[in-house]
Amino acid sequence: MQVFVIANQKGGIGKTTTATALSSILSAKGRHTLLIDADRQGNSTDTFQAAIEGQATLYDLLLEKPPVPIEECIQHLPAGDIIAADPLLRKADEILTGDVEGLYRLSDALSALSGYDAVVIDTAPTINSLLHNALIAATDVIIPVTADRYALQGLSQLYETIQAVKRRQNPTMRIAGLLLVKFSRRTNLSREVQESLTRIAEQMETRLFSVSIRECVKVREAQAVRKPLLAYDAQCTAAQDYLAFVEELLQ
């Protein structure tokens, strides 16, 4: 089972759109896929129109004692299968700090999961205990970045975190690549950042995906109506780019 973690400590750079698009495309390709929303803001949860009240969430899976079995946390929805986030995830660092096995709870839960070909984990824009849980469970990390100067800041800290987890806790994890999102070929800045990212990817011993996700108003429209991009408009440029990206990812 492949576990794709979508990570970047900068907010507003398309992690949720990438996570929900990847999950939708893998499902459309016949791969039984589970989306896990590990961001307490719950944007993926909102996009999939998943329930929080009266439903076991990621909080119950990772932070309750005893934990709720993973199968009971999965919601089977028209958009796909998801384990929803919960605002109570804000307590994660407090609960997991000092717990010897706290950082392994998601990995342990996924080891008991059967019937899935892929898991996609949407993470918060911060380096915290939930991100560590996700990285320890990951087979592949995808880092979305936008074509602006500020987007490049913080990549080194994220890379150091990934390398630390790889050395100590998950030696088989790999960075699948950097994915350039909200890209416009019309601006000099976008092209300059694209060149910089190629060098940064080499330093991180990974690649910049050859496919870039173009800026597209349909992305914001899909968010407004709480639908994954592919379900809202599969013909828009960003949706077509995500389809090409997944093809490249799976090669």
PDB file of C-alpha atoms in Angstrom:
ATOM      1  CA  MET A   1       0.000   0.000   0.000  1.00  0.00           C
ATOM      2  CA  GLN A   2       1.363   3.398  -1.001  1.00  0.00           C
ATOM      3  CA  VAL A   3       0.989   6.235   1.480  1.00  0.00           C
ATOM      4  CA  PHE A   4       1.307   9.678  -0.114  1.00  0.00           C
ATOM      5  CA  VAL A   5       1.849  12.577   2.289  1.00  0.00           C
ATOM      6  CA  ILE A   6       1.193  16.089   0.958  1.00  0.00           C
ATOM      7  CA  ALA A   7       3.372  18.435   3.020  1.00  0.00           C
ATOM      8  CA  ASN A   8       4.585  22.013   3.131  1.00  0.00           C
ATOM      9  CA  GLN A   9       4.752  24.248   6.182  1.00  0.00           C
ATOM     10  CA  LYS A  10       3.577  27.259   4.188  1.00  0.00           C
ATOM     11  CA  GLY A  11      -0.176  27.761   4.052  1.00  0.00           C
ATOM     12  CA  GLY A  12      -2.266  28.581   1.005  1.00  0.00           C
ATOM     13  CA  ILE A  13      -0.123  26.726  -1.497  1.00  0.00           C
ATOM     14  CA  GLY A  14      -2.581  24.101  -2.683  1.00  0.00           C
ATOM     15  CA  LYS A  15      -2.015  21.123  -0.380  1.00  0.00           C
ATOM     16  CA  THR A  16      -5.709  20.360  -0.053  1.00  0.00           C
ATOM     17  CA  THR A  17      -6.403  20.744  -3.774  1.00  0.00           C
ATOM     18  CA  THR A  18      -3.464  18.447  -4.474  1.00  0.00           C
ATOM     19  CA  ALA A  19      -4.530  15.888  -1.858  1.00  0.00           C
ATOM     20  CA  THR A  20      -8.156  15.744  -2.989  1.00  0.00           C
ATOM     21  CA  ALA A  21      -7.196  15.691  -6.679  1.00  0.00           C
ATOM     22  CA  LEU A  22      -4.672  12.890  -6.157  1.00  0.00           C
ATOM     23  CA  SER A  23      -7.178  10.864  -4.137  1.00  0.00           C
ATOM     24  CA  SER A  24      -9.902  11.357  -6.764  1.00  0.00           C
ATOM     25  CA  ILE A  25      -7.645  10.443  -9.677  1.00  0.00           C
ATOM     26  CA  LEU A  26      -6.256   7.328  -8.002  1.00  0.00           C
ATOM     27  CA  SER A  27      -9.820   6.213  -7.249  1.00  0.00           C
ATOM     28  CA  ALA A  28     -10.835   6.863 -10.863  1.00  0.00           C
ATOM     29  CA  LYS A  29      -7.919   4.679 -11.943  1.00  0.00           C
ATOM     30  CA  GLY A  30      -9.398   1.797  -9.969  1.00  0.00           C
ATOM     31  CA  ARG A  31      -7.107   2.070  -6.968  1.00  0.00           C
ATOM     32  CA  HIS A  32      -9.038   1.792  -3.723  1.00  0.00           C
ATOM     33  CA  THR A  33      -7.920   5.017  -2.056  1.00  0.00           C
ATOM     34  CA  LEU A  34      -8.392   6.535   1.403  1.00  0.00           C
ATOM     35  CA  LEU A  35      -7.940  10.260   2.074  1.00  0.00           C
ATOM     36  CA  ILE A  36      -6.891  11.260   5.597  1.00  0.00           C
ATOM     37  CA  ASP A  37      -7.298  14.882   6.676  1.00  0.00           C
ATOM     38  CA  ALA A  38      -4.570  15.566   9.244  1.00  0.00           C
ATOM     39  CA  ASP A  39      -5.120  19.332   9.297  1.00  0.00           C
ATOM     40  CA  ARG A  40      -7.419  20.542  12.061  1.00  0.00           C
ATOM     41  CA  GLN A  41      -8.679  23.272   9.696  1.00  0.00           C
ATOM     42  CA  GLY A  42     -10.413  20.439   7.857  1.00  0.00           C
ATOM     43  CA  ASN A  43     -10.301  21.728   4.295  1.00  0.00           C
ATOM     44  CA  SER A  44     -10.219  18.235   2.769  1.00  0.00           C
ATOM     45  CA  THR A  45     -13.009  17.247   5.154  1.00  0.00           C
ATOM     46  CA  ASP A  46     -15.055  20.197   3.902  1.00  0.00           C
ATOM     47  CA  THR A  47     -14.296  19.427   0.247  1.00  0.00           C
ATOM     48  CA  PHE A  48     -15.519  15.839   0.664  1.00  0.00           C
ATOM     49  CA  GLN A  49     -18.521  17.123   2.690  1.00  0.00           C
ATOM     50  CA  ALA A  50     -17.602  14.710   5.474  1.00  0.00           C
ATOM     51  CA  ALA A  51     -19.262  14.737   8.902  1.00  0.00           C
ATOM     52  CA  ILE A  52     -17.517  15.630  12.145  1.00  0.00           C
ATOM     53  CA  GLU A  53     -20.346  15.559  14.672  1.00  0.00           C
ATOM     54  CA  GLY A  54     -21.575  12.077  15.565  1.00  0.00           C
ATOM     55  CA  GLN A  55     -18.808  10.479  13.534  1.00  0.00           C
ATOM     56  CA  ALA A  56     -15.431   9.062  14.556  1.00  0.00           C
ATOM     57  CA  THR A  57     -12.634  11.253  13.163  1.00  0.00           C
ATOM     58  CA  LEU A  58      -8.856  11.305  13.085  1.00  0.00           C
ATOM     59  CA  TYR A  59      -8.983  12.578  16.660  1.00  0.00           C
ATOM     60  CA  ASP A  60     -10.687   9.362  17.768  1.00  0.00           C
ATOM     61  CA  LEU A  61      -8.211   7.262  15.818  1.00  0.00           C
ATOM     62  CA  LEU A  62      -5.046   8.918  17.147  1.00  0.00           C
ATOM     63  CA  LEU A  63      -5.865  10.629  20.432  1.00  0.00           C
ATOM     64  CA  GLU A  64      -8.646   8.701  22.167  1.00  0.00           C
ATOM     65  CA  LYS A  65      -7.775   5.988  24.665  1.00  0.00           C
ATOM     66  CA  PRO A  66      -8.404   3.320  23.639  1.00  0.00           C
ATOM     67  CA  PRO A  67      -8.279   4.424  19.993  1.00  0.00           C
ATOM     68  CA  VAL A  68     -11.319   3.863  17.803  1.00  0.00           C
ATOM     69  CA  PRO A  69     -10.579   1.157  15.161  1.00  0.00           C
ATOM     70  CA  ILE A  70      -9.622   2.687  11.839  1.00  0.00           C
ATOM     71  CA  GLU A  71     -12.501   1.055   9.952  1.00  0.00           C
ATOM     72  CA  GLU A  72     -14.973   2.887  12.198  1.00  0.00           C
ATOM     73  CA  CYS A  73     -13.366   6.243  11.332  1.00  0.00           C
ATOM     74  CA  ILE A  74     -13.740   5.891   7.553  1.00  0.00           C
ATOM     75  CA  GLN A  75     -16.624   7.646   5.830  1.00  0.00           C
ATOM     76  CA  HIS A  76     -17.686   6.285   2.444  1.00  0.00           C
ATOM     77  CA  LEU A  77     -18.894   9.313   0.499  1.00  0.00           C
ATOM     78  CA  PRO A  78     -19.683  10.169  -3.134  1.00  0.00           C
ATOM     79  CA  ALA A  79     -16.347  12.037  -3.337  1.00  0.00           C
ATOM     80  CA  GLY A  80     -14.461   9.021  -1.952  1.00  0.00           C
ATOM     81  CA  ASP A  81     -13.388   7.419   1.316  1.00  0.00           C
ATOM     82  CA  ILE A  82     -12.086   9.776   3.999  1.00  0.00           C
ATOM     83  CA  ILE A  83     -11.085   9.996   7.632  1.00  0.00           C
ATOM     84  CA  ALA A  84     -12.184  13.478   8.633  1.00  0.00           C
ATOM     85  CA  ALA A  85     -10.224  16.051  10.571  1.00  0.00           C
ATOM     86  CA  ASP A  86     -11.541  17.522  13.806  1.00  0.00           C
ATOM     87  CA  PRO A  87     -10.912  20.894  15.483  1.00  0.00           C
ATOM     88  CA  LEU A  88      -9.930  18.880  18.576  1.00  0.00           C
ATOM     89  CA  LEU A  89      -6.746  17.898  16.742  1.00  0.00           C
ATOM     90  CA  ARG A  90      -5.337  21.115  18.204  1.00  0.00           C
ATOM     91  CA  LYS A  91      -4.710  18.998  21.315  1.00  0.00           C
ATOM     92  CA  ALA A  92      -2.451  16.578  19.432  1.00  0.00           C
ATOM     93  CA  ASP A  93       0.904  18.016  20.485  1.00  0.00           C
ATOM     94  CA  GLU A  94      -0.178  18.235  24.110  1.00  0.00           C
ATOM     95  CA  ILE A  95      -1.444  14.643  24.182  1.00  0.00           C
ATOM     96  CA  LEU A  96       1.328  13.034  22.158  1.00  0.00           C
ATOM     97  CA  THR A  97       4.280  14.856  23.747  1.00  0.00           C
ATOM     98  CA  GLY A  98       6.060  12.496  26.101  1.00  0.00           C
ATOM     99  CA  ASP A  99       4.237   9.428  24.739  1.00  0.00           C
ATOM    100  CA  VAL A 100       6.913   6.996  23.571  1.00  0.00           C
ATOM    101  CA  GLU A 101       4.622   5.516  20.941  1.00  0.00           C
ATOM    102  CA  GLY A 102       2.696   8.709  20.200  1.00  0.00           C
ATOM    103  CA  LEU A 103       4.395   9.423  16.889  1.00  0.00           C
ATOM    104  CA  TYR A 104       3.674   5.894  15.613  1.00  0.00           C
ATOM    105  CA  ARG A 105      -0.075   5.870  16.110  1.00  0.00           C
ATOM    106  CA  LEU A 106      -0.998   6.579  12.487  1.00  0.00           C
ATOM    107  CA  SER A 107       1.529   4.059  11.186  1.00  0.00           C
ATOM    108  CA  ASP A 108       0.172   1.454  13.597  1.00  0.00           C
ATOM    109  CA  ALA A 109      -3.401   2.197  12.541  1.00  0.00           C
ATOM    110  CA  LEU A 110      -2.577   1.922   8.834  1.00  0.00           C
ATOM    111  CA  SER A 111      -0.795  -1.378   9.405  1.00  0.00           C
ATOM    112  CA  ALA A 112      -4.181  -2.760  10.486  1.00  0.00           C
ATOM    113  CA  LEU A 113      -5.932  -1.374   7.389  1.00  0.00           C
ATOM    114  CA  SER A 114      -6.812  -3.809   4.613  1.00  0.00           C
ATOM    115  CA  GLY A 115      -8.453  -3.475   1.235  1.00  0.00           C
ATOM    116  CA  TYR A 116      -6.802  -0.213   0.177  1.00  0.00           C
ATOM    117  CA  ASP A 117      -4.205   0.332  -2.538  1.00  0.00           C
ATOM    118  CA  ALA A 118      -3.322   3.906  -1.592  1.00  0.00           C
ATOM    119  CA  VAL A 119      -3.658   6.411   1.230  1.00  0.00           C
ATOM    120  CA  VAL A 120      -3.345  10.174   0.711  1.00  0.00           C
ATOM    121  CA  ILE A 121      -2.669  12.330   3.786  1.00  0.00           C
ATOM    122  CA  ASP A 122      -3.358  16.078   3.752  1.00  0.00           C
ATOM    123  CA  THR A 123      -1.261  17.807   6.422  1.00  0.00           C
ATOM    124  CA  ALA A 124      -1.311  21.168   8.196  1.00  0.00           C
ATOM    125  CA  PRO A 125       1.062  24.025   7.282  1.00  0.00           C
ATOM    126  CA  THR A 126       3.230  23.401  10.326  1.00  0.00           C
ATOM    127  CA  ILE A 127       5.796  20.944  11.623  1.00  0.00           C
ATOM    128  CA  ASN A 128       3.999  19.201  14.475  1.00  0.00           C
ATOM    129  CA  SER A 129       3.267  15.769  15.930  1.00  0.00           C
ATOM    130  CA  LEU A 130       0.617  15.048  13.291  1.00  0.00           C
ATOM    131  CA  LEU A 131       3.105  15.717  10.494  1.00  0.00           C
ATOM    132  CA  HIS A 132       5.599  13.406  12.214  1.00  0.00           C
ATOM    133  CA  ASN A 133       2.889  10.734  12.440  1.00  0.00           C
ATOM    134  CA  ALA A 134       2.214  11.146   8.722  1.00  0.00           C
ATOM    135  CA  LEU A 135       5.904  11.016   7.744  1.00  0.00           C
ATOM    136  CA  ILE A 136       6.529   7.889   9.797  1.00  0.00           C
ATOM    137  CA  ALA A 137       3.639   6.226   7.946  1.00  0.00           C
ATOM    138  CA  ALA A 138       4.613   7.574   4.502  1.00  0.00           C
ATOM    139  CA  THR A 139       6.034   5.782   1.524  1.00  0.00           C
ATOM    140  CA  ASP A 140       6.126   8.977  -0.583  1.00  0.00           C
ATOM    141  CA  VAL A 141       6.144  12.698   0.242  1.00  0.00           C
ATOM    142  CA  ILE A 142       4.882  15.233  -2.290  1.00  0.00           C
ATOM    143  CA  ILE A 143       5.760  18.888  -1.649  1.00  0.00           C
ATOM    144  CA  PRO A 144       3.552  21.431  -3.458  1.00  0.00           C
ATOM    145  CA  VAL A 145       5.165  24.837  -3.916  1.00  0.00           C
ATOM    146  CA  THR A 146       3.954  28.052  -5.508  1.00  0.00           C
ATOM    147  CA  ALA A 147       5.943  30.211  -7.894  1.00  0.00           C
ATOM    148  CA  ASP A 148       6.852  32.987  -5.483  1.00  0.00           C
ATOM    149  CA  ARG A 149       9.896  33.854  -3.383  1.00  0.00           C
ATOM    150  CA  TYR A 150       8.205  33.242  -0.048  1.00  0.00           C
ATOM    151  CA  ALA A 151       7.209  29.731  -1.082  1.00  0.00           C
ATOM    152  CA  LEU A 152      10.878  28.732  -1.137  1.00  0.00           C
ATOM    153  CA  GLN A 153      11.360  29.795   2.464  1.00  0.00           C
ATOM    154  CA  GLY A 154      11.057  26.976   4.950  1.00  0.00           C
ATOM    155  CA  LEU A 155      11.752  24.187   2.468  1.00  0.00           C
ATOM    156  CA  SER A 156      15.080  23.540   4.169  1.00  0.00           C
ATOM    157  CA  GLN A 157      13.419  23.022   7.568  1.00  0.00           C
ATOM    158  CA  LEU A 158      10.865  20.661   6.055  1.00  0.00           C
ATOM    159  CA  TYR A 159      13.658  18.764   4.305  1.00  0.00           C
ATOM    160  CA  GLU A 160      15.596  18.462   7.575  1.00  0.00           C
ATOM    161  CA  THR A 161      12.486  17.096   9.290  1.00  0.00           C
ATOM    162  CA  ILE A 162      11.919  14.566   6.529  1.00  0.00           C
ATOM    163  CA  GLN A 163      15.560  13.473   6.635  1.00  0.00           C
ATOM    164  CA  ALA A 164      15.469  13.109  10.429  1.00  0.00           C
ATOM    165  CA  VAL A 165      12.399  10.872  10.208  1.00  0.00           C
ATOM    166  CA  LYS A 166      14.011   8.919   7.384  1.00  0.00           C
ATOM    167  CA  ARG A 167      17.194   8.310   9.400  1.00  0.00           C
ATOM    168  CA  ARG A 168      15.540   7.321  12.649  1.00  0.00           C
ATOM    169  CA  GLN A 169      12.034   6.060  11.994  1.00  0.00           C
ATOM    170  CA  ASN A 170      11.175   5.436   8.338  1.00  0.00           C
ATOM    171  CA  PRO A 171      14.223   4.605   6.190  1.00  0.00           C
ATOM    172  CA  THR A 172      12.149   3.559   3.148  1.00  0.00           C
ATOM    173  CA  MET A 173      10.313   6.881   2.817  1.00  0.00           C
ATOM    174  CA  ARG A 174      11.212   9.008  -0.204  1.00  0.00           C
ATOM    175  CA  ILE A 175      10.464  12.493  -1.416  1.00  0.00           C
ATOM    176  CA  ALA A 176       8.573  11.778  -4.626  1.00  0.00           C
ATOM    177  CA  GLY A 177       9.135  15.339  -5.829  1.00  0.00           C
ATOM    178  CA  LEU A 178       8.320  19.026  -5.702  1.00  0.00           C
ATOM    179  CA  LEU A 179       5.096  20.001  -7.475  1.00  0.00           C
ATOM    180  CA  LEU A 180       4.830  23.543  -8.808  1.00  0.00           C
ATOM    181  CA  VAL A 181       1.246  24.789  -8.390  1.00  0.00           C
ATOM    182  CA  LYS A 182      -0.638  27.997  -9.249  1.00  0.00           C
ATOM    183  CA  PHE A 183       1.842  28.390 -12.096  1.00  0.00           C
ATOM    184  CA  SER A 184       1.653  31.073 -14.789  1.00  0.00           C
ATOM    185  CA  ARG A 185       4.059  30.883 -17.703  1.00  0.00           C
ATOM    186  CA  ARG A 186       3.330  34.526 -18.483  1.00  0.00           C
ATOM    187  CA  THR A 187       5.334  35.899 -15.544  1.00  0.00           C
ATOM    188  CA  ASN A 188       9.103  36.145 -15.347  1.00  0.00           C
ATOM    189  CA  LEU A 189       8.948  35.413 -11.621  1.00  0.00           C
ATOM    190  CA  SER A 190       7.240  32.059 -12.190  1.00  0.00           C
ATOM    191  CA  ARG A 191       9.907  31.031 -14.677  1.00  0.00           C
ATOM    192  CA  GLU A 192      12.699  32.161 -12.322  1.00  0.00           C
ATOM    193  CA  VAL A 193      11.221  30.245  -9.398  1.00  0.00           C
ATOM    194  CA  GLN A 194      10.811  27.179 -11.606  1.00  0.00           C
ATOM    195  CA  GLU A 195      14.553  27.294 -12.375  1.00  0.00           C
ATOM    196  CA  SER A 196      15.371  27.742  -8.669  1.00  0.00           C
ATOM    197  CA  LEU A 197      13.167  24.786  -7.740  1.00  0.00           C
ATOM    198  CA  THR A 198      15.029  22.532 -10.157  1.00  0.00           C
ATOM    199  CA  ARG A 199      18.262  23.274  -8.271  1.00  0.00           C
ATOM    200  CA  ILE A 200      16.590  22.914  -4.869  1.00  0.00           C
ATOM    201  CA  ALA A 201      15.092  19.572  -5.877  1.00  0.00           C
ATOM    202  CA  GLU A 202      18.551  18.304  -6.810  1.00  0.00           C
ATOM    203  CA  GLN A 203      19.877  19.410  -3.408  1.00  0.00           C
ATOM    204  CA  MET A 204      16.991  17.532  -1.767  1.00  0.00           C
ATOM    205  CA  GLU A 205      17.878  14.451  -3.826  1.00  0.00           C
ATOM    206  CA  THR A 206      14.537  14.461  -5.573  1.00  0.00           C
ATOM    207  CA  ARG A 207      12.988  16.048  -8.666  1.00  0.00           C
ATOM    208  CA  LEU A 208      10.779  18.888  -9.728  1.00  0.00           C
ATOM    209  CA  PHE A 209       7.870  17.241 -11.518  1.00  0.00           C
ATOM    210  CA  SER A 210       7.886  18.175 -15.185  1.00  0.00           C
ATOM    211  CA  VAL A 211       4.153  18.839 -14.947  1.00  0.00           C
ATOM    212  CA  SER A 212       3.193  22.162 -13.346  1.00  0.00           C
ATOM    213  CA  ILE A 213      -0.338  22.926 -12.150  1.00  0.00           C
ATOM    214  CA  ARG A 214      -1.534  26.088 -13.874  1.00  0.00           C
ATOM    215  CA  GLU A 215      -3.401  28.879 -12.109  1.00  0.00           C
ATOM    216  CA  CYS A 216      -7.119  28.324 -12.686  1.00  0.00           C
ATOM    217  CA  VAL A 217     -10.239  30.039 -11.367  1.00  0.00           C
ATOM    218  CA  LYS A 218     -12.062  26.696 -11.367  1.00  0.00           C
ATOM    219  CA  VAL A 219     -10.002  25.656  -8.333  1.00  0.00           C
ATOM    220  CA  ARG A 220     -11.546  28.415  -6.207  1.00  0.00           C
ATOM    221  CA  GLU A 221     -14.985  27.726  -7.642  1.00  0.00           C
ATOM    222  CA  ALA A 222     -14.703  24.059  -6.683  1.00  0.00           C
ATOM    223  CA  GLN A 223     -13.705  25.034  -3.157  1.00  0.00           C
ATOM    224  CA  ALA A 224     -16.714  27.351  -2.906  1.00  0.00           C
ATOM    225  CA  VAL A 225     -19.166  24.570  -3.771  1.00  0.00           C
ATOM    226  CA  ARG A 226     -17.290  21.970  -1.639  1.00  0.00           C
ATOM    227  CA  LYS A 227     -16.341  19.604  -4.428  1.00  0.00           C
ATOM    228  CA  PRO A 228     -13.057  18.015  -5.513  1.00  0.00           C
ATOM    229  CA  LEU A 229     -11.721  19.746  -8.609  1.00  0.00           C
ATOM    230  CA  LEU A 230     -12.129  16.691 -10.829  1.00  0.00           C
ATOM    231  CA  ALA A 231     -15.773  16.337  -9.821  1.00  0.00           C
ATOM    232  CA  TYR A 232     -16.439  20.036 -10.424  1.00  0.00           C
ATOM    233  CA  ASP A 233     -14.760  20.466 -13.804  1.00  0.00           C
ATOM    234  CA  ALA A 234     -12.548  17.686 -15.103  1.00  0.00           C
ATOM    235  CA  GLN A 235     -11.871  19.615 -18.323  1.00  0.00           C
ATOM    236  CA  CYS A 236     -10.338  22.742 -16.775  1.00  0.00           C
ATOM    237  CA  THR A 237      -6.616  23.345 -17.157  1.00  0.00           C
ATOM    238  CA  ALA A 238      -5.745  22.591 -13.519  1.00  0.00           C
ATOM    239  CA  ALA A 239      -7.678  19.316 -13.587  1.00  0.00           C
ATOM    240  CA  GLN A 240      -5.924  18.267 -16.785  1.00  0.00           C
ATOM    241  CA  ASP A 241      -2.585  19.182 -15.207  1.00  0.00           C
ATOM    242  CA  TYR A 242      -3.341  17.070 -12.141  1.00  0.00           C
ATOM    243  CA  LEU A 243      -4.209  14.123 -14.380  1.00  0.00           C
ATOM    244  CA  ALA A 244      -0.846  14.498 -16.131  1.00  0.00           C
ATOM    245  CA  PHE A 245       0.921  14.892 -12.779  1.00  0.00           C
ATOM    246  CA  VAL A 246      -0.512  11.633 -11.461  1.00  0.00           C
ATOM    247  CA  GLU A 247       0.604   9.852 -14.622  1.00  0.00           C
ATOM    248  CA  GLU A 248       4.127  11.169 -14.020  1.00  0.00           C
ATOM    249  CA  LEU A 249       3.976  10.257 -10.323  1.00  0.00           C
ATOM    250  CA  LEU A 250       3.004   6.662 -11.035  1.00  0.00           C
ATOM    251  CA  GLN A 251       5.589   6.070 -13.761  1.00  0.00           C
TER     252      GLN A 251
END
